Amino acid sequence: MALQWMILGYVVAAEAAIAILLTLPSPKLIKDRIVALVSLFLQPATGVVPFAAFQLLDIYWKNEHRLMCTSDVCTAAERDRYEKSIYKAQRNAILCVFACLLYWCIFRICKFHKDIKEKEEVEKRYKNQ
């Protein structure tokens, strides 16, 4: 069961690196090439969003059906295991939210760069007329 969280962690790390790469100042030609490359990557990467949403639903379902260990009947080990599972669920939920948020940020950054490029081309055409 840990494989999906490892994969999602790698995806979030890759998305964070791409977002940093897109926001770093660089020459216009390099920035255009990076944006074009990332734009090609965005459509297949859309699968991250439903995957993260499914994982969030899984976390919610497991949270609703988890055995509570709050009474005096529970041993210290059971209470520690319960708290550890709560912390893991919270960490995984944050990971899912970051996966969706970073994908959206990368999508918007690429869209802004494309819009700016189109407006510059329109302005250039008007100046040449």
GROMACS .gro file of N, CA and C in nm:
model
  387
    1MET      N    1   0.082  -0.120   0.000
    1MET     CA    2   0.000   0.000   0.000
    1MET      C    3   0.086   0.126   0.000
    2ALA      N    4   0.212   0.114   0.036
    2ALA     CA    5   0.297   0.233   0.042
    2ALA      C    6   0.345   0.276  -0.096
    3LEU      N    7   0.333   0.189  -0.196
    3LEU     CA    8   0.382   0.222  -0.329
    3LEU      C    9   0.311   0.343  -0.389
    4GLN      N   10   0.179   0.350  -0.370
    4GLN     CA   11   0.107   0.464  -0.426
    4GLN      C   12   0.149   0.596  -0.362
    5TRP      N   13   0.184   0.593  -0.234
    5TRP     CA   14   0.226   0.716  -0.168
    5TRP      C   15   0.367   0.754  -0.210
    6MET      N   16   0.451   0.654  -0.234
    6MET     CA   17   0.585   0.681  -0.284
    6MET      C   18   0.578   0.743  -0.423
    7ILE      N   19   0.493   0.687  -0.508
    7ILE     CA   20   0.476   0.741  -0.644
    7ILE      C   21   0.422   0.883  -0.637
    8LEU      N   22   0.321   0.905  -0.554
    8LEU     CA   23   0.264   1.039  -0.541
    8LEU      C   24   0.368   1.137  -0.485
    9GLY      N   25   0.452   1.091  -0.395
    9GLY     CA   26   0.559   1.176  -0.342
    9GLY      C   27   0.657   1.216  -0.450
   10TYR      N   28   0.695   1.120  -0.537
   10TYR     CA   29   0.784   1.152  -0.648
   10TYR      C   30   0.718   1.248  -0.747
   11VAL      N   31   0.590   1.230  -0.770
   11VAL     CA   32   0.518   1.319  -0.862
   11VAL      C   33   0.515   1.461  -0.805
   12VAL      N   34   0.488   1.473  -0.676
   12VAL     CA   35   0.486   1.606  -0.613
   12VAL      C   36   0.625   1.670  -0.620
   13ALA      N   37   0.729   1.591  -0.597
   13ALA     CA   38   0.865   1.645  -0.605
   13ALA      C   39   0.897   1.692  -0.748
   14ALA      N   40   0.855   1.613  -0.847
   14ALA     CA   41   0.878   1.652  -0.987
   14ALA      C   42   0.798   1.777  -1.022
   15GLU      N   43   0.674   1.784  -0.975
   15GLU     CA   44   0.592   1.903  -1.002
   15GLU      C   45   0.653   2.026  -0.936
   16ALA      N   46   0.705   2.011  -0.816
   16ALA     CA   47   0.768   2.124  -0.747
   16ALA      C   48   0.892   2.170  -0.824
   17ALA      N   49   0.971   2.075  -0.873
   17ALA     CA   50   1.090   2.112  -0.951
   17ALA      C   51   1.051   2.183  -1.080
   18ILE      N   52   0.946   2.136  -1.146
   18ILE     CA   53   0.899   2.200  -1.269
   18ILE      C   54   0.847   2.340  -1.240
   19ALA      N   55   0.772   2.355  -1.131
   19ALA     CA   56   0.719   2.487  -1.095
   19ALA      C   57   0.833   2.584  -1.065
   20ILE      N   58   0.936   2.538  -0.997
   20ILE     CA   59   1.052   2.624  -0.969
   20ILE      C   60   1.123   2.660  -1.099
   21LEU      N   61   1.138   2.561  -1.187
   21LEU     CA   62   1.204   2.585  -1.316
   21LEU      C   63   1.127   2.688  -1.399
   22LEU      N   64   0.994   2.681  -1.394
   22LEU     CA   65   0.913   2.775  -1.471
   22LEU      C   66   0.917   2.916  -1.414
   23THR      N   67   0.936   2.928  -1.284
   23THR     CA   68   0.931   3.061  -1.222
   23THR      C   69   1.068   3.127  -1.211
   24LEU      N   70   1.175   3.052  -1.237
   24LEU     CA   71   1.308   3.113  -1.234
   24LEU      C   72   1.324   3.207  -1.352
   25PRO      N   73   1.390   3.320  -1.330
   25PRO     CA   74   1.413   3.410  -1.444
   25PRO      C   75   1.515   3.348  -1.540
   26SER      N   76   1.483   3.355  -1.667
   26SER     CA   77   1.572   3.300  -1.770
   26SER      C   78   1.548   3.377  -1.899
   27PRO      N   79   1.640   3.364  -1.994
   27PRO     CA   80   1.620   3.432  -2.123
   27PRO      C   81   1.490   3.386  -2.191
   28LYS      N   82   1.434   3.476  -2.270
   28LYS     CA   83   1.304   3.452  -2.332
   28LYS      C   84   1.301   3.324  -2.417
   29LEU      N   85   1.405   3.301  -2.494
   29LEU     CA   86   1.409   3.182  -2.580
   29LEU      C   87   1.408   3.054  -2.497
   30ILE      N   88   1.486   3.052  -2.392
   30ILE     CA   89   1.489   2.933  -2.306
   30ILE      C   90   1.356   2.914  -2.235
   31LYS      N   91   1.299   3.025  -2.188
   31LYS     CA   92   1.169   3.017  -2.119
   31LYS      C   93   1.061   2.964  -2.212
   32ASP      N   94   1.062   3.010  -2.337
   32ASP     CA   95   0.963   2.961  -2.434
   32ASP      C   96   0.979   2.811  -2.459
   33ARG      N   97   1.102   2.765  -2.467
   33ARG     CA   98   1.127   2.621  -2.488
   33ARG      C   99   1.083   2.539  -2.368
   34ILE      N  100   1.112   2.589  -2.249
   34ILE     CA  101   1.071   2.518  -2.127
   34ILE      C  102   0.920   2.510  -2.118
   35VAL      N  103   0.852   2.622  -2.145
   35VAL     CA  104   0.706   2.625  -2.139
   35VAL      C  105   0.646   2.530  -2.243
   36ALA      N  106   0.704   2.527  -2.362
   36ALA     CA  107   0.654   2.435  -2.466
   36ALA      C  108   0.673   2.290  -2.424
   37LEU      N  109   0.786   2.258  -2.365
   37LEU     CA  110   0.812   2.121  -2.320
   37LEU      C  111   0.718   2.081  -2.207
   38VAL      N  112   0.699   2.171  -2.111
   38VAL     CA  113   0.611   2.141  -1.998
   38VAL      C  114   0.466   2.132  -2.044
   39SER      N  115   0.428   2.212  -2.142
   39SER     CA  116   0.291   2.205  -2.195
   39SER      C  117   0.262   2.070  -2.258
   40LEU      N  118   0.362   2.011  -2.323
   40LEU     CA  119   0.344   1.877  -2.378
   40LEU      C  120   0.327   1.773  -2.267
   41PHE      N  121   0.390   1.798  -2.156
   41PHE     CA  122   0.384   1.707  -2.042
   41PHE      C  123   0.253   1.719  -1.964
   42LEU      N  124   0.186   1.833  -1.974
   42LEU     CA  125   0.069   1.860  -1.889
   42LEU      C  126  -0.050   1.768  -1.917
   43GLN      N  127  -0.080   1.744  -2.043
   43GLN     CA  128  -0.199   1.664  -2.073
   43GLN      C  129  -0.188   1.521  -2.021
   44PRO      N  130  -0.078   1.449  -2.043
   44PRO     CA  131  -0.071   1.315  -1.984
   44PRO      C  132  -0.064   1.318  -1.831
   45ALA      N  133  -0.012   1.426  -1.776
   45ALA     CA  134   0.001   1.436  -1.631
   45ALA      C  135  -0.131   1.469  -1.563
   46THR      N  136  -0.236   1.492  -1.640
   46THR     CA  137  -0.367   1.521  -1.582
   46THR      C  138  -0.416   1.404  -1.497
   47GLY      N  139  -0.366   1.286  -1.522
   47GLY     CA  140  -0.404   1.169  -1.445
   47GLY      C  141  -0.369   1.179  -1.298
   48VAL      N  142  -0.282   1.271  -1.263
   48VAL     CA  143  -0.245   1.291  -1.122
   48VAL      C  144  -0.365   1.339  -1.042
   49VAL      N  145  -0.446   1.424  -1.100
   49VAL     CA  146  -0.558   1.484  -1.027
   49VAL      C  147  -0.661   1.379  -0.984
   50PRO      N  148  -0.713   1.294  -1.076
   50PRO     CA  149  -0.807   1.193  -1.027
   50PRO      C  150  -0.742   1.089  -0.934
   51PHE      N  151  -0.614   1.059  -0.958
   51PHE     CA  152  -0.545   0.966  -0.869
   51PHE      C  153  -0.538   1.022  -0.727
   52ALA      N  154  -0.502   1.150  -0.715
   52ALA     CA  155  -0.496   1.213  -0.583
   52ALA      C  156  -0.635   1.224  -0.521
   53ALA      N  157  -0.736   1.252  -0.603
   53ALA     CA  158  -0.872   1.260  -0.550
   53ALA      C  159  -0.918   1.124  -0.499
   54PHE      N  160  -0.885   1.017  -0.574
   54PHE     CA  161  -0.920   0.883  -0.528
   54PHE      C  162  -0.849   0.851  -0.397
   55GLN      N  163  -0.725   0.890  -0.385
   55GLN     CA  164  -0.650   0.865  -0.261
   55GLN      C  165  -0.711   0.943  -0.144
   56LEU      N  166  -0.757   1.065  -0.172
   56LEU     CA  167  -0.825   1.143  -0.066
   56LEU      C  168  -0.953   1.073  -0.021
   57LEU      N  169  -1.029   1.020  -0.117
   57LEU     CA  170  -1.150   0.946  -0.081
   57LEU      C  171  -1.117   0.822   0.000
   58ASP      N  172  -1.008   0.756  -0.034
   58ASP     CA  173  -0.965   0.639   0.041
   58ASP      C  174  -0.927   0.677   0.184
   59ILE      N  175  -0.857   0.789   0.200
   59ILE     CA  176  -0.822   0.836   0.334
   59ILE      C  177  -0.947   0.868   0.414
   60TYR      N  178  -1.042   0.933   0.349
   60TYR     CA  179  -1.167   0.969   0.418
   60TYR      C  180  -1.241   0.842   0.462
   61TRP      N  181  -1.251   0.743   0.372
   61TRP     CA  182  -1.323   0.621   0.404
   61TRP      C  183  -1.254   0.548   0.519
   62LYS      N  184  -1.123   0.539   0.514
   62LYS     CA  185  -1.050   0.472   0.622
   62LYS      C  186  -1.064   0.547   0.754
   63ASN      N  187  -1.072   0.679   0.748
   63ASN     CA  188  -1.089   0.759   0.870
   63ASN      C  189  -1.227   0.736   0.930
   64GLU      N  190  -1.328   0.725   0.845
   64GLU     CA  191  -1.464   0.704   0.895
   64GLU      C  192  -1.483   0.565   0.955
   65HIS      N  193  -1.407   0.468   0.905
   65HIS     CA  194  -1.425   0.329   0.950
   65HIS      C  195  -1.310   0.280   1.037
   66ARG      N  196  -1.232   0.371   1.089
   66ARG     CA  197  -1.120   0.335   1.175
   66ARG      C  198  -1.171   0.305   1.315
   67LEU      N  199  -1.112   0.206   1.377
   67LEU     CA  200  -1.148   0.174   1.515
   67LEU      C  201  -1.092   0.283   1.606
   68MET      N  202  -1.176   0.335   1.692
   68MET     CA  203  -1.133   0.440   1.784
   68MET      C  204  -1.062   0.377   1.903
   69CYS      N  205  -0.958   0.441   1.946
   69CYS     CA  206  -0.882   0.392   2.060
   69CYS      C  207  -0.863   0.509   2.157
   70THR      N  208  -0.969   0.546   2.223
   70THR     CA  209  -0.963   0.659   2.314
   70THR      C  210  -0.997   0.623   2.457
   71SER      N  211  -1.043   0.502   2.481
   71SER     CA  212  -1.084   0.464   2.616
   71SER      C  213  -0.966   0.408   2.695
   72ASP      N  214  -0.992   0.373   2.820
   72ASP     CA  215  -0.888   0.317   2.906
   72ASP      C  216  -0.860   0.171   2.874
   73VAL      N  217  -0.944   0.110   2.791
   73VAL     CA  218  -0.927  -0.031   2.755
   73VAL      C  219  -0.806  -0.049   2.664
   74CYS      N  220  -0.771   0.051   2.588
   74CYS     CA  221  -0.661   0.042   2.493
   74CYS      C  222  -0.527   0.041   2.566
   75THR      N  223  -0.436  -0.036   2.514
   75THR     CA  224  -0.301  -0.037   2.569
   75THR      C  225  -0.222   0.079   2.509
   76ALA      N  226  -0.107   0.103   2.564
   76ALA     CA  227  -0.022   0.212   2.514
   76ALA      C  228   0.021   0.186   2.370
   77ALA      N  229   0.051   0.061   2.338
   77ALA     CA  230   0.092   0.027   2.201
   77ALA      C  231  -0.021   0.049   2.102
   78GLU      N  232  -0.144   0.012   2.141
   78GLU     CA  233  -0.259   0.034   2.052
   78GLU      C  234  -0.283   0.183   2.032
   79ARG      N  235  -0.270   0.259   2.138
   79ARG     CA  236  -0.290   0.405   2.128
   79ARG      C  237  -0.182   0.468   2.040
   80ASP      N  238  -0.058   0.421   2.053
   80ASP     CA  239   0.049   0.473   1.967
   80ASP      C  240   0.026   0.436   1.820
   81ARG      N  241  -0.018   0.315   1.795
   81ARG     CA  242  -0.047   0.272   1.657
   81ARG      C  243  -0.162   0.356   1.600
   82TYR      N  244  -0.263   0.384   1.680
   82TYR     CA  245  -0.376   0.466   1.637
   82TYR      C  246  -0.330   0.607   1.601
   83GLU      N  247  -0.250   0.667   1.689
   83GLU     CA  248  -0.201   0.803   1.663
   83GLU      C  249  -0.109   0.806   1.541
   84LYS      N  250  -0.027   0.703   1.524
   84LYS     CA  251   0.061   0.696   1.408
   84LYS      C  252  -0.020   0.688   1.279
   85SER      N  253  -0.128   0.611   1.281
   85SER     CA  254  -0.211   0.600   1.160
   85SER      C  255  -0.281   0.733   1.130
   86ILE      N  256  -0.318   0.806   1.233
   86ILE     CA  257  -0.378   0.939   1.213
   86ILE      C  258  -0.277   1.033   1.149
   87TYR      N  259  -0.154   1.034   1.200
   87TYR     CA  260  -0.050   1.120   1.144
   87TYR      C  261  -0.017   1.084   0.999
   88LYS      N  262  -0.013   0.955   0.969
   88LYS     CA  263   0.012   0.912   0.831
   88LYS      C  264  -0.101   0.957   0.739
   89ALA      N  265  -0.224   0.946   0.786
   89ALA     CA  266  -0.338   0.988   0.704
   89ALA      C  267  -0.332   1.139   0.678
   90GLN      N  268  -0.295   1.216   0.779
   90GLN     CA  269  -0.284   1.361   0.760
   90GLN      C  270  -0.172   1.395   0.662
   91ARG      N  271  -0.059   1.328   0.675
   91ARG     CA  272   0.053   1.351   0.583
   91ARG      C  273   0.013   1.317   0.440
   92ASN      N  274  -0.055   1.204   0.423
   92ASN     CA  275  -0.096   1.162   0.290
   92ASN      C  276  -0.201   1.256   0.230
   93ALA      N  277  -0.289   1.308   0.314
   93ALA     CA  278  -0.388   1.404   0.264
   93ALA      C  279  -0.320   1.532   0.216
   94ILE      N  280  -0.221   1.577   0.291
   94ILE     CA  281  -0.146   1.697   0.250
   94ILE      C  282  -0.073   1.670   0.119
   95LEU      N  283  -0.019   1.551   0.103
   95LEU     CA  284   0.050   1.513  -0.020
   95LEU      C  285  -0.047   1.517  -0.139
   96CYS      N  286  -0.168   1.467  -0.121
   96CYS     CA  287  -0.268   1.470  -0.228
   96CYS      C  288  -0.307   1.612  -0.265
   97VAL      N  289  -0.327   1.694  -0.166
   97VAL     CA  290  -0.364   1.834  -0.191
   97VAL      C  291  -0.252   1.906  -0.265
   98PHE      N  292  -0.127   1.882  -0.224
   98PHE     CA  293  -0.014   1.945  -0.292
   98PHE      C  294  -0.001   1.897  -0.436
   99ALA      N  295  -0.029   1.770  -0.461
   99ALA     CA  296  -0.022   1.719  -0.598
   99ALA      C  297  -0.120   1.795  -0.689
  100CYS      N  298  -0.241   1.813  -0.642
  100CYS     CA  299  -0.342   1.886  -0.722
  100CYS      C  300  -0.307   2.034  -0.733
  101LEU      N  301  -0.264   2.094  -0.623
  101LEU     CA  302  -0.231   2.237  -0.623
  101LEU      C  303  -0.112   2.267  -0.714
  102LEU      N  304  -0.008   2.186  -0.707
  102LEU     CA  305   0.109   2.210  -0.791
  102LEU      C  306   0.076   2.188  -0.939
  103TYR      N  307  -0.008   2.088  -0.970
  103TYR     CA  308  -0.048   2.069  -1.109
  103TYR      C  309  -0.122   2.192  -1.160
  104TRP      N  310  -0.212   2.244  -1.078
  104TRP     CA  311  -0.288   2.363  -1.119
  104TRP      C  312  -0.195   2.482  -1.137
  105CYS      N  313  -0.098   2.500  -1.046
  105CYS     CA  314  -0.004   2.611  -1.058
  105CYS      C  315   0.078   2.601  -1.186
  106ILE      N  316   0.127   2.482  -1.217
  106ILE     CA  317   0.205   2.463  -1.340
  106ILE      C  318   0.118   2.492  -1.462
  107PHE      N  319  -0.006   2.445  -1.460
  107PHE     CA  320  -0.098   2.470  -1.571
  107PHE      C  321  -0.119   2.620  -1.591
  108ARG      N  322  -0.143   2.693  -1.482
  108ARG     CA  323  -0.169   2.837  -1.493
  108ARG      C  324  -0.044   2.913  -1.537
  109ILE      N  325   0.073   2.874  -1.487
  109ILE     CA  326   0.196   2.942  -1.529
  109ILE      C  327   0.218   2.924  -1.678
  110CYS      N  328   0.199   2.802  -1.728
  110CYS     CA  329   0.214   2.778  -1.872
  110CYS      C  330   0.110   2.857  -1.952
  111LYS      N  331  -0.012   2.863  -1.902
  111LYS     CA  332  -0.116   2.938  -1.971
  111LYS      C  333  -0.083   3.088  -1.974
  112PHE      N  334  -0.033   3.141  -1.864
  112PHE     CA  335   0.006   3.283  -1.861
  112PHE      C  336   0.118   3.311  -1.960
  113HIS      N  337   0.217   3.223  -1.966
  113HIS     CA  338   0.326   3.243  -2.061
  113HIS      C  339   0.276   3.238  -2.204
  114LYS      N  340   0.186   3.146  -2.234
  114LYS     CA  341   0.130   3.138  -2.370
  114LYS      C  342   0.048   3.263  -2.404
  115ASP      N  343  -0.031   3.309  -2.308
  115ASP     CA  344  -0.111   3.431  -2.331
  115ASP      C  345  -0.021   3.552  -2.355
  116ILE      N  346   0.084   3.563  -2.276
  116ILE     CA  347   0.177   3.675  -2.294
  116ILE      C  348   0.243   3.667  -2.431
  117LYS      N  349   0.282   3.548  -2.473
  117LYS     CA  350   0.345   3.531  -2.604
  117LYS      C  351   0.249   3.569  -2.716
  118GLU      N  352   0.122   3.527  -2.705
  118GLU     CA  353   0.023   3.563  -2.807
  118GLU      C  354   0.001   3.714  -2.812
  119LYS      N  355  -0.008   3.777  -2.697
  119LYS     CA  356  -0.028   3.923  -2.695
  119LYS      C  357   0.092   3.997  -2.752
  120GLU      N  358   0.211   3.947  -2.727
  120GLU     CA  359   0.331   4.008  -2.785
  120GLU      C  360   0.331   3.993  -2.937
  121GLU      N  361   0.286   3.879  -2.987
  121GLU     CA  362   0.280   3.859  -3.133
  121GLU      C  363   0.176   3.951  -3.196
  122VAL      N  364   0.062   3.968  -3.130
  122VAL     CA  365  -0.041   4.060  -3.181
  122VAL      C  366   0.012   4.203  -3.182
  123GLU      N  367   0.079   4.241  -3.076
  123GLU     CA  368   0.136   4.376  -3.068
  123GLU      C  369   0.242   4.395  -3.177
  124LYS      N  370   0.320   4.293  -3.202
  124LYS     CA  371   0.425   4.302  -3.305
  124LYS      C  372   0.364   4.317  -3.444
  125ARG      N  373   0.252   4.245  -3.468
  125ARG     CA  374   0.183   4.257  -3.598
  125ARG      C  375   0.126   4.396  -3.617
  126TYR      N  376   0.069   4.454  -3.511
  126TYR     CA  377   0.014   4.591  -3.521
  126TYR      C  378   0.124   4.693  -3.545
  127LYS      N  379   0.238   4.673  -3.488
  127LYS     CA  380   0.349   4.767  -3.510
  127LYS      C  381   0.404   4.756  -3.651
  128ASN      N  382   0.401   4.637  -3.709
  128ASN     CA  383   0.453   4.617  -3.843
  128ASN      C  384   0.359   4.666  -3.952
  129GLN      N  385   0.233   4.689  -3.920
  129GLN     CA  386   0.137   4.733  -4.022
  129GLN      C  387   0.147   4.877  -4.051
   0.00000   0.00000   0.00000
